[in-house]
Amino acid sequence: LDVTIDPNHSLLGSTLEQSDSRDTTADVFRPISEARRFQRVKRITRPNGDEYWLAKDLNAQRDVLLQPADAENTKTLTSGRLVGGLEHPNIAPVYSIIAEGDSPGVIYRFNSGTPLSQWISESQATPRALRQALNIVISLCDALAFAHSKNIAHGSVNSDNVIVGDFHEVQLESWEHATADASADDFLQDALRVLEIVAAVHRHFQSTPQVPKAELRILGRFNPESASEVSTVFDSVTALRSDLIAWLHRTPLHHVKEPFSYGCARFLRKHRKQVAAALAITLVIGVTFLYIASGVRNARLLLNQTNTRLEQQQTALAEQISKLDAAIEEATTQEKQAVLAAKLAQQQQIE
């Protein structure tokens, strides 16, 4: 096949046929201006009362989430600029900020998922759903930890502001109350709100079958009795995240105090094969020791019996020897008397 390019054709952008230069402008993309780029489709009201618009990006041909600006055009746009600098998979990315025109607002990525509060209430009480719920909370902690590293606090974290997609993608929304140059108290408030979500998860899944009750009780300990105790247990969302991961993997917790019995039970569950092997080896050693000890005991009894018989035989032999000695002495005495009597008889005959 000869694909040699004709110099005359190369200028027209084709290697095979000469195209009509008048038709080349028909396929040229002409972007729509920013003020008319996003076409509103329908109003969306989140469970927390925040109102958005599902809009169509006419340039990129995609669905987006439009948050209308407030009356003064400051709060919404300011929060949009804050979120625009947070590039994280679990934070709704900002596509555009419209400050002028008839419809000012912030354009976010649209997640057609379900608010976490609804997702929890509709979930069945199964171990898999429990683990999925806690993994969602861990993703939320990742997003907040990233924002906190930029000195930005969310300010209004709750399960209605967390959107869970159909493929379990997690997106944190509603940054209207976000503050820049946040203080440690602001970060602590975010952590407290996350703990409230953990408490909601625990309440919904506290009767989950096939999950040990001890583990569910430990999960209930994540939520302190008062807000003042939060800083003593979790000083950051990163600390909460580490303990949630430890709970999921059944490893020792670093911040929540766990009973000694729970630690022992966790160790037995995690190393049950090694524990079973150790118990079997211990049992074999114990039986062997008892068998040897029983053999030694029987040997000692036999030795004692043998010694007793030997002592009895020795005593009987000693008695026989004594009787024999007595008989010999008596015979010797009688012999002496007989000799003496014979001598006396001879003397009498001589006389």
mmCIF file of C-alpha atoms in Angstrom:
data_model
loop_
_atom_site.group_PDB
_atom_site.id
_atom_site.type_symbol
_atom_site.label_atom_id
_atom_site.label_comp_id
_atom_site.label_asym_id
_atom_site.label_seq_id
_atom_site.Cartn_x
_atom_site.Cartn_y
_atom_site.Cartn_z
ATOM 1 C CA LEU A 1 0.000 0.000 0.000
ATOM 2 C CA ASP A 2 1.468 3.298 -1.057
ATOM 3 C CA VAL A 3 0.661 6.021 1.465
ATOM 4 C CA THR A 4 2.930 8.651 0.044
ATOM 5 C CA ILE A 5 1.549 12.073 0.956
ATOM 6 C CA ASP A 6 0.970 14.449 -1.866
ATOM 7 C CA PRO A 7 2.454 17.858 -0.996
ATOM 8 C CA ASN A 8 -0.696 19.492 -2.280
ATOM 9 C CA HIS A 9 -2.861 17.378 -0.021
ATOM 10 C CA SER A 10 -0.724 17.841 3.094
ATOM 11 C CA LEU A 11 -1.688 21.459 3.263
ATOM 12 C CA LEU A 12 -5.344 20.512 3.335
ATOM 13 C CA GLY A 13 -5.010 18.154 6.328
ATOM 14 C CA SER A 14 -5.771 14.920 4.453
ATOM 15 C CA THR A 15 -3.529 12.166 3.124
ATOM 16 C CA LEU A 16 -6.025 10.512 0.791
ATOM 17 C CA GLU A 17 -8.598 12.921 -0.540
ATOM 18 C CA GLN A 18 -8.645 16.609 -1.132
ATOM 19 C CA SER A 19 -11.115 18.217 1.270
ATOM 20 C CA ASP A 20 -13.210 21.270 0.776
ATOM 21 C CA SER A 21 -11.699 24.093 2.777
ATOM 22 C CA ARG A 22 -15.115 25.666 3.149
ATOM 23 C CA ASP A 23 -16.314 22.757 5.361
ATOM 24 C CA THR A 24 -13.383 22.826 7.811
ATOM 25 C CA THR A 25 -14.898 25.602 9.916
ATOM 26 C CA ALA A 26 -18.068 23.573 10.567
ATOM 27 C CA ASP A 27 -16.331 21.293 13.123
ATOM 28 C CA VAL A 28 -14.457 24.007 14.957
ATOM 29 C CA PHE A 29 -15.396 24.088 18.659
ATOM 30 C CA ARG A 30 -16.673 27.492 19.752
ATOM 31 C CA PRO A 31 -16.865 27.646 23.571
ATOM 32 C CA ILE A 32 -19.821 29.329 25.175
ATOM 33 C CA SER A 33 -19.084 32.280 27.420
ATOM 34 C CA GLU A 34 -18.814 31.593 31.160
ATOM 35 C CA ALA A 35 -22.013 33.518 31.980
ATOM 36 C CA ARG A 36 -24.120 31.282 29.678
ATOM 37 C CA ARG A 37 -22.068 28.084 29.913
ATOM 38 C CA PHE A 38 -24.076 26.396 32.673
ATOM 39 C CA GLN A 39 -27.729 25.702 31.996
ATOM 40 C CA ARG A 40 -29.899 25.036 35.031
ATOM 41 C CA VAL A 41 -31.907 21.807 34.877
ATOM 42 C CA LYS A 42 -33.618 21.302 38.239
ATOM 43 C CA ARG A 43 -33.386 22.377 41.846
ATOM 44 C CA ILE A 44 -31.799 20.026 44.386
ATOM 45 C CA THR A 45 -32.401 20.334 48.127
ATOM 46 C CA ARG A 46 -30.063 18.444 50.412
ATOM 47 C CA PRO A 47 -31.358 16.935 53.700
ATOM 48 C CA ASN A 48 -29.600 19.730 55.607
ATOM 49 C CA GLY A 49 -31.681 22.319 53.745
ATOM 50 C CA ASP A 50 -28.974 23.600 51.388
ATOM 51 C CA GLU A 51 -30.285 24.341 47.922
ATOM 52 C CA TYR A 52 -28.341 23.657 44.733
ATOM 53 C CA TRP A 53 -29.063 23.407 41.059
ATOM 54 C CA LEU A 54 -28.348 20.481 38.829
ATOM 55 C CA ALA A 55 -26.889 22.195 35.775
ATOM 56 C CA LYS A 56 -25.547 21.213 32.393
ATOM 57 C CA ASP A 57 -22.069 22.270 31.363
ATOM 58 C CA LEU A 58 -22.685 23.105 27.707
ATOM 59 C CA ASN A 59 -18.988 23.247 26.914
ATOM 60 C CA ALA A 60 -17.856 19.996 28.555
ATOM 61 C CA GLN A 61 -21.250 18.237 28.157
ATOM 62 C CA ARG A 62 -21.431 17.048 31.753
ATOM 63 C CA ASP A 63 -23.688 17.438 34.762
ATOM 64 C CA VAL A 64 -22.460 19.837 37.433
ATOM 65 C CA LEU A 65 -23.687 21.111 40.770
ATOM 66 C CA LEU A 66 -24.358 24.838 40.879
ATOM 67 C CA GLN A 67 -24.495 26.543 44.257
ATOM 68 C CA PRO A 68 -26.190 29.925 43.842
ATOM 69 C CA ALA A 69 -24.438 32.834 45.461
ATOM 70 C CA ASP A 70 -25.923 34.454 48.535
ATOM 71 C CA ALA A 71 -27.592 37.843 48.444
ATOM 72 C CA GLU A 72 -24.316 39.699 48.999
ATOM 73 C CA ASN A 73 -22.319 37.507 46.608
ATOM 74 C CA THR A 74 -19.568 37.097 49.200
ATOM 75 C CA LYS A 75 -20.041 34.077 51.470
ATOM 76 C CA THR A 76 -20.659 31.502 48.751
ATOM 77 C CA LEU A 77 -17.916 32.798 46.482
ATOM 78 C CA THR A 78 -15.425 33.019 49.344
ATOM 79 C CA SER A 79 -16.078 29.415 50.367
ATOM 80 C CA GLY A 80 -15.756 28.427 46.716
ATOM 81 C CA ARG A 81 -12.309 29.976 46.545
ATOM 82 C CA LEU A 82 -11.313 28.152 49.726
ATOM 83 C CA VAL A 83 -12.477 24.789 48.420
ATOM 84 C CA GLY A 84 -10.905 25.491 45.043
ATOM 85 C CA GLY A 85 -7.485 25.167 46.639
ATOM 86 C CA LEU A 86 -8.291 21.779 48.215
ATOM 87 C CA GLU A 87 -7.433 19.155 45.629
ATOM 88 C CA HIS A 88 -8.491 15.932 47.316
ATOM 89 C CA PRO A 89 -10.452 12.881 46.046
ATOM 90 C CA ASN A 90 -13.004 13.182 48.862
ATOM 91 C CA ILE A 91 -13.608 16.928 48.555
ATOM 92 C CA ALA A 92 -15.996 18.213 45.900
ATOM 93 C CA PRO A 93 -13.772 19.905 43.304
ATOM 94 C CA VAL A 94 -14.590 23.399 42.109
ATOM 95 C CA TYR A 95 -14.978 23.651 38.325
ATOM 96 C CA SER A 96 -15.679 27.347 38.092
ATOM 97 C CA ILE A 97 -16.627 30.452 40.065
ATOM 98 C CA ILE A 98 -19.051 32.834 38.411
ATOM 99 C CA ALA A 99 -18.880 36.234 40.047
ATOM 100 C CA GLU A 100 -20.729 38.252 37.424
ATOM 101 C CA GLY A 101 -23.870 37.924 35.375
ATOM 102 C CA ASP A 102 -27.430 36.999 36.208
ATOM 103 C CA SER A 103 -26.582 33.700 37.945
ATOM 104 C CA PRO A 104 -23.473 34.076 40.104
ATOM 105 C CA GLY A 105 -22.379 31.047 42.037
ATOM 106 C CA VAL A 106 -19.884 28.201 42.403
ATOM 107 C CA ILE A 107 -19.785 25.179 40.107
ATOM 108 C CA TYR A 108 -18.898 21.885 41.827
ATOM 109 C CA ARG A 109 -18.567 18.329 40.615
ATOM 110 C CA PHE A 110 -21.964 16.649 40.708
ATOM 111 C CA ASN A 111 -22.215 13.418 42.668
ATOM 112 C CA SER A 112 -25.547 11.712 42.055
ATOM 113 C CA GLY A 113 -25.147 9.586 45.162
ATOM 114 C CA THR A 114 -26.928 9.434 48.500
ATOM 115 C CA PRO A 115 -26.314 11.490 51.649
ATOM 116 C CA LEU A 116 -24.516 9.442 54.293
ATOM 117 C CA SER A 117 -27.406 9.832 56.741
ATOM 118 C CA GLN A 118 -29.777 8.192 54.254
ATOM 119 C CA TRP A 119 -27.172 5.615 53.289
ATOM 120 C CA ILE A 120 -26.810 4.524 56.931
ATOM 121 C CA SER A 121 -30.555 4.362 57.593
ATOM 122 C CA GLU A 122 -31.162 2.265 54.461
ATOM 123 C CA SER A 123 -28.266 -0.137 55.086
ATOM 124 C CA GLN A 124 -28.892 -3.613 56.427
ATOM 125 C CA ALA A 125 -27.224 -4.537 59.702
ATOM 126 C CA THR A 126 -24.533 -6.770 58.248
ATOM 127 C CA PRO A 127 -20.800 -6.941 58.971
ATOM 128 C CA ARG A 128 -20.019 -5.889 55.393
ATOM 129 C CA ALA A 129 -22.243 -2.791 55.588
ATOM 130 C CA LEU A 130 -20.682 -1.889 58.952
ATOM 131 C CA ARG A 131 -17.186 -2.043 57.493
ATOM 132 C CA GLN A 132 -18.300 0.002 54.477
ATOM 133 C CA ALA A 133 -19.801 2.665 56.743
ATOM 134 C CA LEU A 134 -16.603 2.953 58.775
ATOM 135 C CA ASN A 135 -14.512 3.110 55.593
ATOM 136 C CA ILE A 136 -16.689 6.026 54.476
ATOM 137 C CA VAL A 137 -15.998 7.765 57.782
ATOM 138 C CA ILE A 138 -12.275 7.107 57.298
ATOM 139 C CA SER A 139 -12.477 8.751 53.853
ATOM 140 C CA LEU A 140 -14.213 11.695 55.510
ATOM 141 C CA CYS A 141 -11.362 11.903 58.027
ATOM 142 C CA ASP A 142 -8.875 11.903 55.148
ATOM 143 C CA ALA A 143 -10.638 14.864 53.538
ATOM 144 C CA LEU A 144 -10.793 16.835 56.793
ATOM 145 C CA ALA A 145 -7.178 16.019 57.664
ATOM 146 C CA PHE A 146 -6.106 17.399 54.288
ATOM 147 C CA ALA A 147 -8.179 20.555 54.795
ATOM 148 C CA HIS A 148 -6.768 20.988 58.300
ATOM 149 C CA SER A 149 -3.248 20.701 56.902
ATOM 150 C CA LYS A 150 -4.128 23.799 54.848
ATOM 151 C CA ASN A 151 -5.455 25.544 58.009
ATOM 152 C CA ILE A 152 -9.029 25.287 56.737
ATOM 153 C CA ALA A 153 -11.868 23.982 58.937
ATOM 154 C CA HIS A 154 -15.166 22.822 57.474
ATOM 155 C CA GLY A 155 -17.316 24.177 60.275
ATOM 156 C CA SER A 156 -20.507 22.192 59.602
ATOM 157 C CA VAL A 157 -19.606 18.522 59.221
ATOM 158 C CA ASN A 158 -22.542 16.130 59.441
ATOM 159 C CA SER A 159 -23.807 13.013 57.698
ATOM 160 C CA ASP A 160 -26.031 15.105 55.384
ATOM 161 C CA ASN A 161 -22.990 16.865 53.903
ATOM 162 C CA VAL A 162 -21.269 13.612 52.942
ATOM 163 C CA ILE A 163 -22.422 12.182 49.615
ATOM 164 C CA VAL A 164 -21.838 8.485 48.908
ATOM 165 C CA GLY A 165 -21.812 7.546 45.229
ATOM 166 C CA ASP A 166 -23.082 4.378 43.623
ATOM 167 C CA PHE A 167 -19.529 3.022 43.595
ATOM 168 C CA HIS A 168 -18.858 4.128 47.199
ATOM 169 C CA GLU A 169 -17.005 7.262 46.176
ATOM 170 C CA VAL A 170 -17.168 9.774 49.033
ATOM 171 C CA GLN A 171 -17.532 13.516 48.567
ATOM 172 C CA LEU A 172 -17.673 16.167 51.303
ATOM 173 C CA GLU A 173 -19.861 19.130 50.396
ATOM 174 C CA SER A 174 -21.380 22.254 51.999
ATOM 175 C CA TRP A 175 -18.319 24.361 52.751
ATOM 176 C CA GLU A 176 -20.338 27.552 53.387
ATOM 177 C CA HIS A 177 -19.125 27.754 56.984
ATOM 178 C CA ALA A 178 -15.493 26.985 56.173
ATOM 179 C CA THR A 179 -12.907 29.231 57.801
ATOM 180 C CA ALA A 180 -9.355 29.951 56.760
ATOM 181 C CA ASP A 181 -6.566 30.272 59.329
ATOM 182 C CA ALA A 182 -8.667 28.092 61.611
ATOM 183 C CA SER A 183 -7.747 27.505 65.233
ATOM 184 C CA ALA A 184 -7.313 24.270 67.143
ATOM 185 C CA ASP A 185 -10.845 24.650 68.527
ATOM 186 C CA ASP A 186 -12.230 24.782 64.976
ATOM 187 C CA PHE A 187 -10.405 21.570 64.115
ATOM 188 C CA LEU A 188 -11.680 19.998 67.329
ATOM 189 C CA GLN A 189 -15.257 20.883 66.388
ATOM 190 C CA ASP A 190 -14.813 19.082 63.072
ATOM 191 C CA ALA A 191 -13.535 16.013 64.934
ATOM 192 C CA LEU A 192 -16.504 16.190 67.315
ATOM 193 C CA ARG A 193 -18.921 16.229 64.385
ATOM 194 C CA VAL A 194 -17.219 13.183 62.887
ATOM 195 C CA LEU A 195 -17.575 11.395 66.235
ATOM 196 C CA GLU A 196 -21.302 12.094 66.072
ATOM 197 C CA ILE A 197 -21.372 10.279 62.718
ATOM 198 C CA VAL A 198 -19.478 7.359 64.310
ATOM 199 C CA ALA A 199 -22.094 7.301 67.082
ATOM 200 C CA ALA A 200 -24.869 7.173 64.455
ATOM 201 C CA VAL A 201 -23.129 4.252 62.762
ATOM 202 C CA HIS A 202 -22.822 2.468 66.098
ATOM 203 C CA ARG A 203 -26.499 2.968 66.929
ATOM 204 C CA HIS A 204 -27.596 1.555 63.591
ATOM 205 C CA PHE A 205 -25.255 -1.444 63.606
ATOM 206 C CA GLN A 206 -25.139 -2.246 67.340
ATOM 207 C CA SER A 207 -27.228 -5.407 66.824
ATOM 208 C CA THR A 208 -25.277 -6.650 63.821
ATOM 209 C CA PRO A 209 -25.003 -10.453 63.841
ATOM 210 C CA GLN A 210 -21.664 -12.191 63.346
ATOM 211 C CA VAL A 211 -19.871 -9.241 64.953
ATOM 212 C CA PRO A 212 -18.667 -9.869 68.528
ATOM 213 C CA LYS A 213 -20.542 -7.770 71.071
ATOM 214 C CA ALA A 214 -17.244 -6.796 72.672
ATOM 215 C CA GLU A 215 -16.097 -5.163 69.429
ATOM 216 C CA LEU A 216 -19.361 -3.233 69.117
ATOM 217 C CA ARG A 217 -19.002 -2.034 72.711
ATOM 218 C CA ILE A 218 -15.491 -0.800 71.937
ATOM 219 C CA LEU A 219 -16.868 1.080 68.909
ATOM 220 C CA GLY A 220 -19.359 2.741 71.269
ATOM 221 C CA ARG A 221 -16.442 4.028 73.330
ATOM 222 C CA PHE A 222 -15.250 6.180 70.426
ATOM 223 C CA ASN A 223 -17.820 8.834 71.310
ATOM 224 C CA PRO A 224 -16.834 10.568 74.603
ATOM 225 C CA GLU A 225 -19.528 11.401 77.116
ATOM 226 C CA SER A 226 -18.920 15.150 76.817
ATOM 227 C CA ALA A 227 -17.341 17.529 74.327
ATOM 228 C CA SER A 228 -14.616 18.442 76.815
ATOM 229 C CA GLU A 229 -13.343 14.853 76.719
ATOM 230 C CA VAL A 230 -12.810 14.849 72.961
ATOM 231 C CA SER A 231 -9.425 16.574 73.164
ATOM 232 C CA THR A 232 -8.252 14.063 75.774
ATOM 233 C CA VAL A 233 -9.139 11.104 73.536
ATOM 234 C CA PHE A 234 -8.711 12.416 69.980
ATOM 235 C CA ASP A 235 -6.576 15.490 69.418
ATOM 236 C CA SER A 236 -7.228 15.414 65.652
ATOM 237 C CA VAL A 237 -9.230 13.648 62.964
ATOM 238 C CA THR A 238 -6.011 11.815 62.087
ATOM 239 C CA ALA A 239 -6.038 10.193 65.538
ATOM 240 C CA LEU A 240 -9.672 9.191 65.059
ATOM 241 C CA ARG A 241 -8.827 7.780 61.637
ATOM 242 C CA SER A 242 -5.983 5.652 63.029
ATOM 243 C CA ASP A 243 -8.220 4.107 65.704
ATOM 244 C CA LEU A 244 -10.994 3.374 63.195
ATOM 245 C CA ILE A 245 -8.498 1.582 60.967
ATOM 246 C CA ALA A 246 -7.156 -0.300 63.989
ATOM 247 C CA TRP A 247 -10.706 -1.355 64.919
ATOM 248 C CA LEU A 248 -11.363 -2.618 61.390
ATOM 249 C CA HIS A 249 -8.106 -4.607 61.338
ATOM 250 C CA ARG A 250 -8.502 -5.800 64.963
ATOM 251 C CA THR A 251 -5.200 -4.311 66.058
ATOM 252 C CA PRO A 252 -4.533 -2.445 69.344
ATOM 253 C CA LEU A 253 -6.176 0.967 69.597
ATOM 254 C CA HIS A 254 -3.933 3.941 70.280
ATOM 255 C CA HIS A 255 -6.351 6.481 71.770
ATOM 256 C CA VAL A 256 -9.492 4.669 72.946
ATOM 257 C CA LYS A 257 -8.929 2.744 76.167
ATOM 258 C CA GLU A 258 -9.865 -0.894 75.743
ATOM 259 C CA PRO A 259 -10.431 -3.487 78.536
ATOM 260 C CA PHE A 260 -7.777 -6.104 79.156
ATOM 261 C CA SER A 261 -10.280 -8.868 78.383
ATOM 262 C CA TYR A 262 -10.954 -7.336 74.944
ATOM 263 C CA GLY A 263 -7.234 -7.234 74.213
ATOM 264 C CA CYS A 264 -6.901 -10.895 75.183
ATOM 265 C CA ALA A 265 -9.922 -11.885 73.098
ATOM 266 C CA ARG A 266 -8.573 -9.945 70.112
ATOM 267 C CA PHE A 267 -5.205 -11.670 70.489
ATOM 268 C CA LEU A 268 -6.873 -15.102 70.606
ATOM 269 C CA ARG A 269 -8.982 -14.351 67.525
ATOM 270 C CA LYS A 270 -6.057 -12.980 65.572
ATOM 271 C CA HIS A 271 -3.628 -15.791 66.520
ATOM 272 C CA ARG A 272 -6.114 -18.621 67.020
ATOM 273 C CA LYS A 273 -4.075 -21.093 64.968
ATOM 274 C CA GLN A 274 -0.899 -20.399 66.907
ATOM 275 C CA VAL A 275 -2.783 -20.539 70.209
ATOM 276 C CA ALA A 276 -4.408 -23.855 69.251
ATOM 277 C CA ALA A 277 -1.025 -25.279 68.268
ATOM 278 C CA ALA A 278 0.521 -24.072 71.537
ATOM 279 C CA LEU A 279 -2.313 -25.634 73.557
ATOM 280 C CA ALA A 280 -1.919 -28.931 71.681
ATOM 281 C CA ILE A 281 1.831 -28.955 72.298
ATOM 282 C CA THR A 282 1.255 -28.115 75.969
ATOM 283 C CA LEU A 283 -1.295 -30.923 76.245
ATOM 284 C CA VAL A 284 1.101 -33.438 74.668
ATOM 285 C CA ILE A 285 3.914 -32.323 76.961
ATOM 286 C CA GLY A 286 1.617 -32.542 79.983
ATOM 287 C CA VAL A 287 0.427 -36.042 79.120
ATOM 288 C CA THR A 288 3.999 -37.152 78.471
ATOM 289 C CA PHE A 289 5.109 -35.691 81.783
ATOM 290 C CA LEU A 290 2.270 -37.437 83.616
ATOM 291 C CA TYR A 291 3.105 -40.687 81.882
ATOM 292 C CA ILE A 292 6.762 -40.388 82.824
ATOM 293 C CA ALA A 293 5.850 -39.327 86.360
ATOM 294 C CA SER A 294 3.508 -42.316 86.645
ATOM 295 C CA GLY A 295 6.292 -44.620 85.419
ATOM 296 C CA VAL A 296 8.736 -43.160 87.915
ATOM 297 C CA ARG A 297 6.180 -43.592 90.688
ATOM 298 C CA ASN A 298 5.602 -47.214 89.748
ATOM 299 C CA ALA A 299 9.342 -47.794 89.599
ATOM 300 C CA ARG A 300 9.718 -46.286 93.044
ATOM 301 C CA LEU A 301 6.945 -48.508 94.417
ATOM 302 C CA LEU A 302 8.565 -51.573 92.858
ATOM 303 C CA LEU A 303 11.941 -50.579 94.277
ATOM 304 C CA ASN A 304 10.433 -50.094 97.724
ATOM 305 C CA GLN A 305 8.750 -53.473 97.542
ATOM 306 C CA THR A 306 12.021 -55.100 96.445
ATOM 307 C CA ASN A 307 13.874 -53.426 99.305
ATOM 308 C CA THR A 308 11.242 -54.630 101.760
ATOM 309 C CA ARG A 309 11.540 -58.211 100.552
ATOM 310 C CA LEU A 310 15.319 -58.019 100.708
ATOM 311 C CA GLU A 311 15.155 -56.691 104.232
ATOM 312 C CA GLN A 312 12.778 -59.495 105.216
ATOM 313 C CA GLN A 313 15.070 -62.099 103.641
ATOM 314 C CA GLN A 314 18.070 -60.522 105.355
ATOM 315 C CA THR A 315 16.282 -60.634 108.685
ATOM 316 C CA ALA A 316 15.322 -64.305 108.193
ATOM 317 C CA LEU A 317 18.885 -65.160 107.184
ATOM 318 C CA ALA A 318 20.232 -63.395 110.242
ATOM 319 C CA GLU A 319 17.867 -65.388 112.458
ATOM 320 C CA GLN A 320 18.980 -68.635 110.825
ATOM 321 C CA ILE A 321 22.618 -67.671 111.311
ATOM 322 C CA SER A 322 21.902 -66.899 114.950
ATOM 323 C CA LYS A 323 20.186 -70.271 115.416
ATOM 324 C CA LEU A 324 23.095 -72.001 113.682
ATOM 325 C CA ASP A 325 25.594 -70.247 115.917
ATOM 326 C CA ALA A 326 23.610 -71.282 118.960
ATOM 327 C CA ALA A 327 23.496 -74.881 117.739
ATOM 328 C CA ILE A 328 27.253 -74.862 117.094
ATOM 329 C CA GLU A 329 27.956 -73.496 120.543
ATOM 330 C CA GLU A 330 25.660 -76.098 122.096
ATOM 331 C CA ALA A 331 27.335 -78.863 120.112
ATOM 332 C CA THR A 332 30.755 -77.575 121.115
ATOM 333 C CA THR A 333 29.695 -77.503 124.763
ATOM 334 C CA GLN A 334 28.333 -81.046 124.563
ATOM 335 C CA GLU A 335 31.542 -82.194 122.880
ATOM 336 C CA LYS A 336 33.645 -80.659 125.597
ATOM 337 C CA GLN A 337 31.478 -82.294 128.228
ATOM 338 C CA ALA A 338 31.791 -85.666 126.449
ATOM 339 C CA VAL A 339 35.593 -85.344 126.257
ATOM 340 C CA LEU A 340 35.736 -84.381 129.897
ATOM 341 C CA ALA A 341 33.492 -87.317 130.815
ATOM 342 C CA ALA A 342 35.725 -89.685 128.794
ATOM 343 C CA LYS A 343 38.818 -88.440 130.575
ATOM 344 C CA LEU A 344 37.173 -88.933 133.929
ATOM 345 C CA ALA A 345 36.163 -92.449 132.957
ATOM 346 C CA GLN A 346 39.752 -93.329 131.911
ATOM 347 C CA GLN A 347 41.141 -92.063 135.204
ATOM 348 C CA GLN A 348 38.682 -94.103 137.143
ATOM 349 C CA GLN A 349 39.703 -97.244 135.242
ATOM 350 C CA ILE A 350 43.387 -96.615 135.898
ATOM 351 C CA GLU A 351 42.742 -96.218 139.545
#
